[in-house]
Coordinates of C-alpha atoms in Angstrom, one line a residue:
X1 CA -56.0 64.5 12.1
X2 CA -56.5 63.1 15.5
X3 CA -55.3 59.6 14.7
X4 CA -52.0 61.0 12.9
X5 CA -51.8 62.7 16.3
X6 CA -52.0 60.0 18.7
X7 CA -50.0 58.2 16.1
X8 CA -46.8 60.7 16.9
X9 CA -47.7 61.2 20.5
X10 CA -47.1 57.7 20.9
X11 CA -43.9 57.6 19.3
X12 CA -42.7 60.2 21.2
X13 CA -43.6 58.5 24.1
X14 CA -41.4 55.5 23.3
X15 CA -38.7 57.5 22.1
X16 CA -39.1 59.0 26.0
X17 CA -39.2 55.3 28.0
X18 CA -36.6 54.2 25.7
X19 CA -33.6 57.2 27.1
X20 CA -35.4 56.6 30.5
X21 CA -34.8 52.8 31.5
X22 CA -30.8 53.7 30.0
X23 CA -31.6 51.6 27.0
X24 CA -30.1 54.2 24.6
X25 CA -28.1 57.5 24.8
X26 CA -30.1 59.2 22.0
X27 CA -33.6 60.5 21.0
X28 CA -35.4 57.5 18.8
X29 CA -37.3 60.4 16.3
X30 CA -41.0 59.5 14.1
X31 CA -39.1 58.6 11.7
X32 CA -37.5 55.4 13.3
X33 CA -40.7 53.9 13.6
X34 CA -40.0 51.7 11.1
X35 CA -36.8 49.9 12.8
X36 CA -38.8 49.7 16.3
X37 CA -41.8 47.9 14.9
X38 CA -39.6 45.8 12.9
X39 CA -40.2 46.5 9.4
X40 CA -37.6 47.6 7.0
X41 CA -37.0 51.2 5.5
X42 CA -38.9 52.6 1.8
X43 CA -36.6 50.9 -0.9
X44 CA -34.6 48.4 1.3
X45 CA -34.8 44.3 -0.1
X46 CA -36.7 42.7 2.5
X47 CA -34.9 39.1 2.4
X48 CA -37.1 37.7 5.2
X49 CA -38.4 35.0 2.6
X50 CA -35.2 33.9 1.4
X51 CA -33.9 30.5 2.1
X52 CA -29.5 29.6 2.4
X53 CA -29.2 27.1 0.1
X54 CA -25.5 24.9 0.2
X55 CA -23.9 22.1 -1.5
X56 CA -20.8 20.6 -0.5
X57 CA -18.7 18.3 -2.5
X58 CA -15.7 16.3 -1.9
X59 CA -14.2 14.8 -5.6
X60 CA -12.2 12.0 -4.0
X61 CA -11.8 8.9 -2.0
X62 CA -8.9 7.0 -0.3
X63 CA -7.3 8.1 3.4
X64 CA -4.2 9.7 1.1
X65 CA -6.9 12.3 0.3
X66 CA -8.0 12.7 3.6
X67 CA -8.3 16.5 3.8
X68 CA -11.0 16.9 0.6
X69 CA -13.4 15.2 3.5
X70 CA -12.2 17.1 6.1
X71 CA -12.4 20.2 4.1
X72 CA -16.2 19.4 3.5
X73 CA -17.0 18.6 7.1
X74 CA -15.6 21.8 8.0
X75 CA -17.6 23.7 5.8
X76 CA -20.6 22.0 7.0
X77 CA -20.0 23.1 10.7
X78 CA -19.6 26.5 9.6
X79 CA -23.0 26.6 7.8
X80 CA -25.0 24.8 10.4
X81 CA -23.7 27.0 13.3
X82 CA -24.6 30.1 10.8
X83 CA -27.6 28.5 11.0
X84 CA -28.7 27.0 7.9
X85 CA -30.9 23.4 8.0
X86 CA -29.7 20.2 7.5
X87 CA -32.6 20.1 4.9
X88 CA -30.9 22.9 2.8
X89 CA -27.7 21.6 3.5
X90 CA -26.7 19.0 0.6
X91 CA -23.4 17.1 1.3
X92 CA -21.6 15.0 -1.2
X93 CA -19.0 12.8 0.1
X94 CA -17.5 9.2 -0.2
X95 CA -17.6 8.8 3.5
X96 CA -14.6 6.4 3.7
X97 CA -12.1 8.3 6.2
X98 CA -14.0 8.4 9.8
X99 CA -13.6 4.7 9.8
X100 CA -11.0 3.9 7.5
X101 CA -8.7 1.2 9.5
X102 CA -5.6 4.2 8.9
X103 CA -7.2 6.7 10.9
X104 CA -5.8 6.8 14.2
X105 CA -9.1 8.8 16.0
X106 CA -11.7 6.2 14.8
X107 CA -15.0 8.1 13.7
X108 CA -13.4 11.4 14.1
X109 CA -11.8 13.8 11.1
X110 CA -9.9 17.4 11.6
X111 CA -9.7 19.8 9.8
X112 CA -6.4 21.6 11.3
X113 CA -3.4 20.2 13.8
X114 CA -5.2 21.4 16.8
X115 CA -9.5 21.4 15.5
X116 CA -12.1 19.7 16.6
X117 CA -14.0 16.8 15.5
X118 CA -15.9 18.2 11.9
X119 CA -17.5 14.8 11.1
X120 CA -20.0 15.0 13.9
X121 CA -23.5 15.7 12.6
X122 CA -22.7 15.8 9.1
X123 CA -25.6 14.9 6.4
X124 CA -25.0 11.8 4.4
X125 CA -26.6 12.3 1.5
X126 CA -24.8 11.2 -1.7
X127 CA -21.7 9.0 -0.5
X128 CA -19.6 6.1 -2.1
X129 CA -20.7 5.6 -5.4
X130 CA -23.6 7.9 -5.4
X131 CA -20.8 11.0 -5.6
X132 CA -21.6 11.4 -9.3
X133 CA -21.2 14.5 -11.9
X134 CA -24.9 13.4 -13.1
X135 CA -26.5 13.5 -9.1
X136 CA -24.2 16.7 -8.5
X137 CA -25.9 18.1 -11.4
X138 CA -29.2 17.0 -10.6
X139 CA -29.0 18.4 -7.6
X140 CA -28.1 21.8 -8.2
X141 CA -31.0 21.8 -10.9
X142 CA -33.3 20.6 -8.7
X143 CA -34.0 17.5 -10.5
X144 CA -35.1 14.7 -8.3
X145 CA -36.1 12.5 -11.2
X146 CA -32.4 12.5 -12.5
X147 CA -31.1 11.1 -9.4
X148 CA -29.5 7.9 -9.1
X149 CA -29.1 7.2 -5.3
X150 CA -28.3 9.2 -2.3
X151 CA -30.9 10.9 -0.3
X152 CA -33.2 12.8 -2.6
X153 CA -32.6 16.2 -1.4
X154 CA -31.6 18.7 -4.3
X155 CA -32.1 22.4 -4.0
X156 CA -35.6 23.3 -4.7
X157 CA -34.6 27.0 -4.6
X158 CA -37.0 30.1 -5.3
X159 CA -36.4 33.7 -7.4
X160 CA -35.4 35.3 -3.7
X161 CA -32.8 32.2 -2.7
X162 CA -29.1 32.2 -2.5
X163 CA -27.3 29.6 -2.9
X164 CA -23.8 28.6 -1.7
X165 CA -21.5 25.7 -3.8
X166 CA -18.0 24.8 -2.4
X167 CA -16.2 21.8 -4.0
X168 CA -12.9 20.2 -2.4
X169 CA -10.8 17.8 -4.5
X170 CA -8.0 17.4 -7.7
X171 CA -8.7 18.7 -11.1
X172 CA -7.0 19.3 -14.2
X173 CA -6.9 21.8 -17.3
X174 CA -11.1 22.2 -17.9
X175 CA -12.5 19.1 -15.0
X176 CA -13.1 18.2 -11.4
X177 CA -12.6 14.8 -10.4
X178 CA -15.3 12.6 -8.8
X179 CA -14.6 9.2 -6.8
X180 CA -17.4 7.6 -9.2
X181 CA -18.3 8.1 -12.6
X182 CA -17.0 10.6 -15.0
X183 CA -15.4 14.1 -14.3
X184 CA -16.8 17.3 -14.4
X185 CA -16.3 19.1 -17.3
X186 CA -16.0 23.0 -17.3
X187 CA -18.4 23.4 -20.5
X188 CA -20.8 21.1 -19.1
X189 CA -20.4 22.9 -16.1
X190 CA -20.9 26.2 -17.1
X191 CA -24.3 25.1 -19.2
X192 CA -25.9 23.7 -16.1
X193 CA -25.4 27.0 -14.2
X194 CA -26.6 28.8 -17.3
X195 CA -29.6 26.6 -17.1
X196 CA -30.1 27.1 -13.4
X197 CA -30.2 31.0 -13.8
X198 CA -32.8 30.7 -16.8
X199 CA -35.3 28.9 -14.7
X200 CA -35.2 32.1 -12.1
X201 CA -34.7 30.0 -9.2
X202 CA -32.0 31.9 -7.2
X203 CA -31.4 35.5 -6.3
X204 CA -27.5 35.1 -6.1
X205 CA -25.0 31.6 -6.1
X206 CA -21.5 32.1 -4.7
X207 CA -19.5 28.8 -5.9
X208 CA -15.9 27.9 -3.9
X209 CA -13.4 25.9 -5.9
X210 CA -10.4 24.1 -4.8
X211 CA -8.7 22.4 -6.8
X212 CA -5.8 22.3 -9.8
X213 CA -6.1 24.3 -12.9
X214 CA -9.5 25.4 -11.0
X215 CA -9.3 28.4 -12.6
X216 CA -10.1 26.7 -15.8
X217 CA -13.4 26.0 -14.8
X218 CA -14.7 29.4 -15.0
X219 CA -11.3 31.7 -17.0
X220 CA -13.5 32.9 -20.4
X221 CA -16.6 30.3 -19.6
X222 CA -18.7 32.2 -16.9
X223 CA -20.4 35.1 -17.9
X224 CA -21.4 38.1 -16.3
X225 CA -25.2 38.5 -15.8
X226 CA -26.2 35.2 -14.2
X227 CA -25.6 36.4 -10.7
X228 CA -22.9 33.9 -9.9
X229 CA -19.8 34.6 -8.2
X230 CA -16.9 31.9 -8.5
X231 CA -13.5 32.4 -6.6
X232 CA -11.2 29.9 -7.4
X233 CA -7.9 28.0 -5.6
X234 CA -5.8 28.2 -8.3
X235 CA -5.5 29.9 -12.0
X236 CA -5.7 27.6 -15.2
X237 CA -2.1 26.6 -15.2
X238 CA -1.2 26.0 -12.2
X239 CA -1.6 23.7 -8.7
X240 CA -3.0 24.5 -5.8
X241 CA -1.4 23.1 -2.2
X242 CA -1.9 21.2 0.9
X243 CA -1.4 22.2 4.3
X244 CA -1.3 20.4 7.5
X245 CA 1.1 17.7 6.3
X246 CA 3.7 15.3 7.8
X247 CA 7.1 16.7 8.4
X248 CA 5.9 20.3 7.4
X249 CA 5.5 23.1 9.8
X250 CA 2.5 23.4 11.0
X251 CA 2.1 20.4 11.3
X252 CA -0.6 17.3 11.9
X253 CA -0.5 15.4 15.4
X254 CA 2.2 12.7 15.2
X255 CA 0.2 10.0 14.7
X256 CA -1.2 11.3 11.3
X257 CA 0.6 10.4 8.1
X258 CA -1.6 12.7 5.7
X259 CA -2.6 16.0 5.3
X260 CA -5.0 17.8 7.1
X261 CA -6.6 20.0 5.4
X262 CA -6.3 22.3 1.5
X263 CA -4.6 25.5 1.9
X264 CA -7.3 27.6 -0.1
X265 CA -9.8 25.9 1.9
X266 CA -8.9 26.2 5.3
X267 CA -7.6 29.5 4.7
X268 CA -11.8 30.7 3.9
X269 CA -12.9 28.3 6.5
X270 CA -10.7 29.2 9.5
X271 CA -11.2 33.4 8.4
X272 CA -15.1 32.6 8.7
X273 CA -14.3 30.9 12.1
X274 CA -12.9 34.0 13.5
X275 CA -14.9 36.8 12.1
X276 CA -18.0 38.2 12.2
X277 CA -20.0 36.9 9.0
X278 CA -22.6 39.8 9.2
X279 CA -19.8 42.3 8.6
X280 CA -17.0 40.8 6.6
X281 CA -17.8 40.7 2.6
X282 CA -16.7 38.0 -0.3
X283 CA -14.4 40.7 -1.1
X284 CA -13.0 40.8 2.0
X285 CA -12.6 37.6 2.3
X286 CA -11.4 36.5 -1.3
X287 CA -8.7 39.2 -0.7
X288 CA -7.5 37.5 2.8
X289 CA -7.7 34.2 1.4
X290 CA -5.5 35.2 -1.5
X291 CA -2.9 36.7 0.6
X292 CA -2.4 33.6 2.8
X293 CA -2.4 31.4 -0.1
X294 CA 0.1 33.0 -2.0
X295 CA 3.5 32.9 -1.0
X296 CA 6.9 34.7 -1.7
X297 CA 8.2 31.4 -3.5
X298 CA 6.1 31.0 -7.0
X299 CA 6.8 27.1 -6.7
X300 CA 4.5 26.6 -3.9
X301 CA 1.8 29.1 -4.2
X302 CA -0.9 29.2 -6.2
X303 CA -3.0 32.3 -7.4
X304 CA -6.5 32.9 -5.9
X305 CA -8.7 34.2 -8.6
X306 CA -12.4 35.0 -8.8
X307 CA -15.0 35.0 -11.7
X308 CA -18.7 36.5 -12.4
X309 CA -20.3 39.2 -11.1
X310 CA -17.7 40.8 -8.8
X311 CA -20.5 43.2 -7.8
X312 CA -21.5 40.1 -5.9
X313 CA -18.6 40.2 -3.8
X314 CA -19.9 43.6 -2.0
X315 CA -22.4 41.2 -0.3
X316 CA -21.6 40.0 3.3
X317 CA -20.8 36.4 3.9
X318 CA -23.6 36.2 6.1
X319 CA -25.7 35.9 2.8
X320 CA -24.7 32.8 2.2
X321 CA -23.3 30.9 5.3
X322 CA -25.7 32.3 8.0
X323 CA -26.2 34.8 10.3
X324 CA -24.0 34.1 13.6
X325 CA -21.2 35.8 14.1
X326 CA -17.9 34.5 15.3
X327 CA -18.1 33.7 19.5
X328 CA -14.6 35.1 19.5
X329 CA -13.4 31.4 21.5
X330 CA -11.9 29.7 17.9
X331 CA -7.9 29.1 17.9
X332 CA -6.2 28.2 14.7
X333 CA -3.4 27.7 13.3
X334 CA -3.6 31.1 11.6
X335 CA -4.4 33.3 14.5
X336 CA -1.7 35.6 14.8
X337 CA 0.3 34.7 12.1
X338 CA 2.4 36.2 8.5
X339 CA -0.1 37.0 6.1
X340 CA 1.5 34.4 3.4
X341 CA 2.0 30.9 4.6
X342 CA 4.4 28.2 4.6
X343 CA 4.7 24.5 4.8
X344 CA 2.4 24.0 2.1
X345 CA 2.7 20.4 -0.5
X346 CA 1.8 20.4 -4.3
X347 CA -1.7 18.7 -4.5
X348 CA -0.3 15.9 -6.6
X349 CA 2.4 15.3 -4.3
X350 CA 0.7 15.0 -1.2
X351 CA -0.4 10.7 -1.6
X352 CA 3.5 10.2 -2.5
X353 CA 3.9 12.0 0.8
X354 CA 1.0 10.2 3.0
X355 CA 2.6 6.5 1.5
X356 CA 6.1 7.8 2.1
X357 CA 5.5 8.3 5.5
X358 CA 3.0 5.4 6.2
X359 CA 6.3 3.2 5.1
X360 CA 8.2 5.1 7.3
X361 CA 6.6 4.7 10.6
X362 CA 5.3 1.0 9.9
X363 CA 7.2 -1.7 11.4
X364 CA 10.2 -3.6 10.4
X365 CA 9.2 -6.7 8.5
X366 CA 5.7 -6.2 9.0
X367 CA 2.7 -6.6 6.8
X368 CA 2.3 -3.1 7.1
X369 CA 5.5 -1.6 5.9
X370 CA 5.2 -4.6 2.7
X371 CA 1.8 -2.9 1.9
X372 CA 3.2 0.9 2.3
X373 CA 6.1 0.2 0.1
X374 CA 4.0 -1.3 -2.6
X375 CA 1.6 1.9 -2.6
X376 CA 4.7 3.7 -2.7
X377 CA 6.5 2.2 -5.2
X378 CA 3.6 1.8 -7.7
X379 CA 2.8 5.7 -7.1
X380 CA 6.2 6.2 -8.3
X381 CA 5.8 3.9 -11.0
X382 CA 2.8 5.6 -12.2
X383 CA 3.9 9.0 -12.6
X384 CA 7.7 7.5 -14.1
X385 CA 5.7 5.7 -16.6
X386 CA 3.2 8.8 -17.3
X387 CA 5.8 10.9 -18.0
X388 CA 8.2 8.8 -20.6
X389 CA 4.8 8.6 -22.3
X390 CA 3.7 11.6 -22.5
X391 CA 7.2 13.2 -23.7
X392 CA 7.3 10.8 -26.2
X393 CA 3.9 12.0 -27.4
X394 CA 4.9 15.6 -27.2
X395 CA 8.1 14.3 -29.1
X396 CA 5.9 13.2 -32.1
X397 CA 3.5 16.4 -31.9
X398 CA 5.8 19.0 -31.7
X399 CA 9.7 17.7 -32.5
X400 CA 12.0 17.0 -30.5
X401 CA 13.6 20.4 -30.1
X402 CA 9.9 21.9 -28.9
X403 CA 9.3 19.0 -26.8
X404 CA 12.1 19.7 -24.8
X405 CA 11.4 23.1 -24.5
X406 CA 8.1 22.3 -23.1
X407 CA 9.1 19.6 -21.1
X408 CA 11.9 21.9 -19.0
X409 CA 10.7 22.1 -15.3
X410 CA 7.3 20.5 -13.8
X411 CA 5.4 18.8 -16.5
X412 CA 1.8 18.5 -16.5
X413 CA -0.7 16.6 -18.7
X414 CA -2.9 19.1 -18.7
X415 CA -0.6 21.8 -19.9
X416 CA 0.4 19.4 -22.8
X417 CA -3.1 19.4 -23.8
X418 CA -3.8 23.2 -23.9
X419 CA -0.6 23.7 -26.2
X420 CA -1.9 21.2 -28.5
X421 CA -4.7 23.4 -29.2
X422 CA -2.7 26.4 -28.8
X423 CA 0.5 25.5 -31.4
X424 CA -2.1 24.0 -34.1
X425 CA -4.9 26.3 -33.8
X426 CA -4.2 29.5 -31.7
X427 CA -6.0 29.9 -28.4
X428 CA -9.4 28.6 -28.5
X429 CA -11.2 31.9 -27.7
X430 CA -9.7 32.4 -31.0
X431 CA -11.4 30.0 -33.1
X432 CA -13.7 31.4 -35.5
X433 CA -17.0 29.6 -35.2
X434 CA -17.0 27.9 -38.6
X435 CA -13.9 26.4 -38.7
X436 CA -15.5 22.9 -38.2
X437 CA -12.1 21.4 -39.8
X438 CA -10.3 22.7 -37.2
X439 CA -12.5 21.3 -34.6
X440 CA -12.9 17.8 -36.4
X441 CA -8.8 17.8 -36.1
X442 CA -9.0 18.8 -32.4
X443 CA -11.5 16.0 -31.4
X444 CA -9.5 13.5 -33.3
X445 CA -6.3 14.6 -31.5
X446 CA -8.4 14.5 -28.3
X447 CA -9.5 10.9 -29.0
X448 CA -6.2 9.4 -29.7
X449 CA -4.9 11.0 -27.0
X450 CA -7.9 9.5 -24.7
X451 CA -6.9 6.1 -26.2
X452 CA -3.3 6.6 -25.4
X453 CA -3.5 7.1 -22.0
X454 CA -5.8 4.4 -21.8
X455 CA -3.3 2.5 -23.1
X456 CA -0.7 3.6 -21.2
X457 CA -2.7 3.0 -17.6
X458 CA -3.7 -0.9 -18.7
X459 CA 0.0 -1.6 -19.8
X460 CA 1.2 0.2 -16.4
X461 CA -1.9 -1.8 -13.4
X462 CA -1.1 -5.4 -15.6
X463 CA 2.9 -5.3 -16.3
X464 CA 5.4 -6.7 -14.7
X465 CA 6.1 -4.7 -12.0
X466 CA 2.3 -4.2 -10.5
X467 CA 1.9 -7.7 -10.8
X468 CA 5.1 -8.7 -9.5
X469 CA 4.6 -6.6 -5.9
X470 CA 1.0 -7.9 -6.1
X471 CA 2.0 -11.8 -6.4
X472 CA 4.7 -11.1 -3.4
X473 CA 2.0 -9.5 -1.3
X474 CA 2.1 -11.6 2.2
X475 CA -1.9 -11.3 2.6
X476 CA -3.4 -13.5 -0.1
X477 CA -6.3 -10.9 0.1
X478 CA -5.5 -8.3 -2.8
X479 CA -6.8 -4.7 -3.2
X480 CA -8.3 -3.5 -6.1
X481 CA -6.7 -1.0 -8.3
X482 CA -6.4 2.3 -7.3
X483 CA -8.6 5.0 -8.8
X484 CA -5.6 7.4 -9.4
X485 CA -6.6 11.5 -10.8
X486 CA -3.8 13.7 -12.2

């Protein structure tokens, strides 16, 4: 009795000192003990122990894609001044656009017309050819034995981590693009997360995705129950769009010819910028982001979704991206501004754009303007060629009338291939599981079409008219060929 009486008596006294130095306005009562000796209240989650796990991924290479970098070295910043370590900060990036000879600030990216330098500090962990679906893989399963390169960090996350993914780069109907190796496929995808969650070594994942058709990636593939929560750039059908480009308002300094930054992207990063990340939710914040990413014109919006557990999205960003709130000093381009955006470019159109304008600005007769009409030129080529092909093969799968029908208004390989399965087989959710004939007929179709495009790419990089600008080229020095992504 005389202990639970001191015990009170010395609370009260607190509760006393604490009104008298003006600290606070109110009576602290017994039952706030708890809060001033620092431990947390019967029931709460005490998440003292958990680490902030991150992985950051940039899919592409070449200054025309300048902004997947510059997306990813924004992100960075945002998680090391929330205060997560570099040593639980995993960065994947080709790391070919700080120095690349086109970029008129030498060692320096931005992320927005007016940001600051995002490349500073940042890890390089996997870059050039170590960007890889198998070390990306690896790394979010914590396999250091499956690596092949890079740094060696992977995320050796425990049952109370959470872990943040955010990947920056094009895509297509069921992929991600990488700069090396293979793509990432949404199945295979899907199975590593699935294999993640069964070894119990996270609490919660949150995964970012910008990209085209990156709704695909996750639309009837994620399940609920594995404490993952995906929002998405785009749905499955559809681009998603840069922002910060030439001739667009807003746009980059003068002496940039390529975009800045992805409108999905800086549209999460710039609202973490300016808010405070211990208050504002996933929810919040997918709901911004979609606003400003969609637009009044459906041709150049895309639509934000998310997948999962949406019960994840009550959770403050905080969670995930650190605990320091927004110093109020961060300008950007959105401050102030409409809810929807403009001045946005079609993902796929944004390297026509960059090599249009490089040609532009280079000199008159110079070696310069040669090389930017060549990348220009065979761009065009490409997708000229691509096309032709590809409604000649819809010609042969689905007639001519059908074809055409198809074929009115923007035409995308990966929409071609989603009908395939859809006008022989019904939608593949559909598919009863023992219809192995059907599936046989699918992978054939999928093969041919494989070895079509294959085809179709060798005739395009050795004809007559790639080798006809190469053989004029003024520098006897000649570039390889171009990794291009649909």
């Amino acid at each position: 009795m005389m202990v639970r009486c001191t015990a009170a008596l010395f609370l009260l006294a607190l509760s006393i000192v604490s009104v008298a130095d003006g600290r606070h306005d109110f009576l602290n009562l017994p039952s706030e003990g708890r809060r001033l000796f620092g431990t947390p209240p019967v029931g709460a989650y005490d998440d003292s122990a958990a680490t902030k796990w991150a992985v950051l991924v940039a899919g592409s290479n070449g200054y025309e894609n300048y902004r997947h970098q510059a997306d990813v070295c924004h992100a960075y910043q945002i998680l090391k001044r929330g205060g997560l370590k570099d040593e639980n900060i995993i960065v994947f990036m080709y790391d070919d656009i700080a120095n690349n000879v086109e970029n008129p600030r030498p060692g320096v990216i931005i992320n927005s017309p007016h940001g600051e330098d995002v490349y500073k500090g940042v890890p390089k962990d996997y870059v050039g050819e170590d960007v890889t679906a198998h070390n990306f893989f690896a790394v979010l399963l914590g396999n250091k034995t499956a690596l092949k390169g890079g740094s060696g960090k992977v995320v050796d996350s425990g049952p109370n981590d959470h872990i943040f993914v955010y990947y920056a780069d094009h895509g297509a109907a069921g992929l991600l693009a990488m700069p090396a190796g293979r793509e990432i496929y949404a199945d295979e995808l899907i199975n590593v997360l699935k294999k993640k969650h069964a070894s119990g070594t996270y609490k919660s994942l949150v995964f970012y995705v910008e990209a085209c058709e990156s709704g695909s990636m996750f639309e009837g593939l994620l399940p609920e129950g594995l404490n993952i929560y995906a929002t998405t750039a785009s749905n499955s059908e559809e681009s998603s769009y840069a922002i910060y480009c030439p001739g667009y308002d807003p746009s980059p300094p003068p002496e940039y010819d390529t975009c800045l930054g992805d409108t999905y992207s800086v549209s999460w990063m710039e609202d973490s910028d300016s808010h405070n990340l211990q208050t504002e939710t996933l929810k919040q914040q997918y709901q911004l982001v979609k606003n400003r990413t969609a637009s009044q014109d459906p041709d150049l919006s895309s639509h934000v979704m998310q997948f999962g557990d949406l019960k994840l999205s009550a959770e403050t960003l905080s969670v995930y991206m650190g605990t320091e709130p927004s110093k109020g000093n961060h300008t950007t381009a959105y401050d102030n501004s409409p809810s929807h955006l403009s001045g946005v470019v079609n993902q796929r159109d944004a390297d026509v754009l960059h090599f249009w304008y490089k040609f532009r600005s280079a000199p008159e007769g110079s070696a310069k303007k040669f090389e930017a009409q060549k990348q220009l030129a065979l761009a065009m080529a490409q997708r000229t060629h691509v096309d032709s092909s590809i409604q000649l093969i819809g010609k042969l799968l689905f007639g001519i009338e059908k074809a055409l029908k198809y074929n009115s208004g923007r035409f995308e390989i990966g929409f071609l291939v989603k009908r395939i399965g859809n006008f022989y087989c019904k939608p593949f959710r559909l598919l009863p599981v023992d219809n192995s004939n059907i599936f046989r007929f699918l992978s054939a179709v999928a093969v041919s079409l494989r070895d079509i495009i294959t085809e179709i790419w060798n005739s395009l990089v050795e004809g007559p008219l790639y080798q006809a600008l190469k053989s004029s080229e003024p520098s006897a020095q000649h570039s390889s060929r171009p990794k291009i992504h649909t």
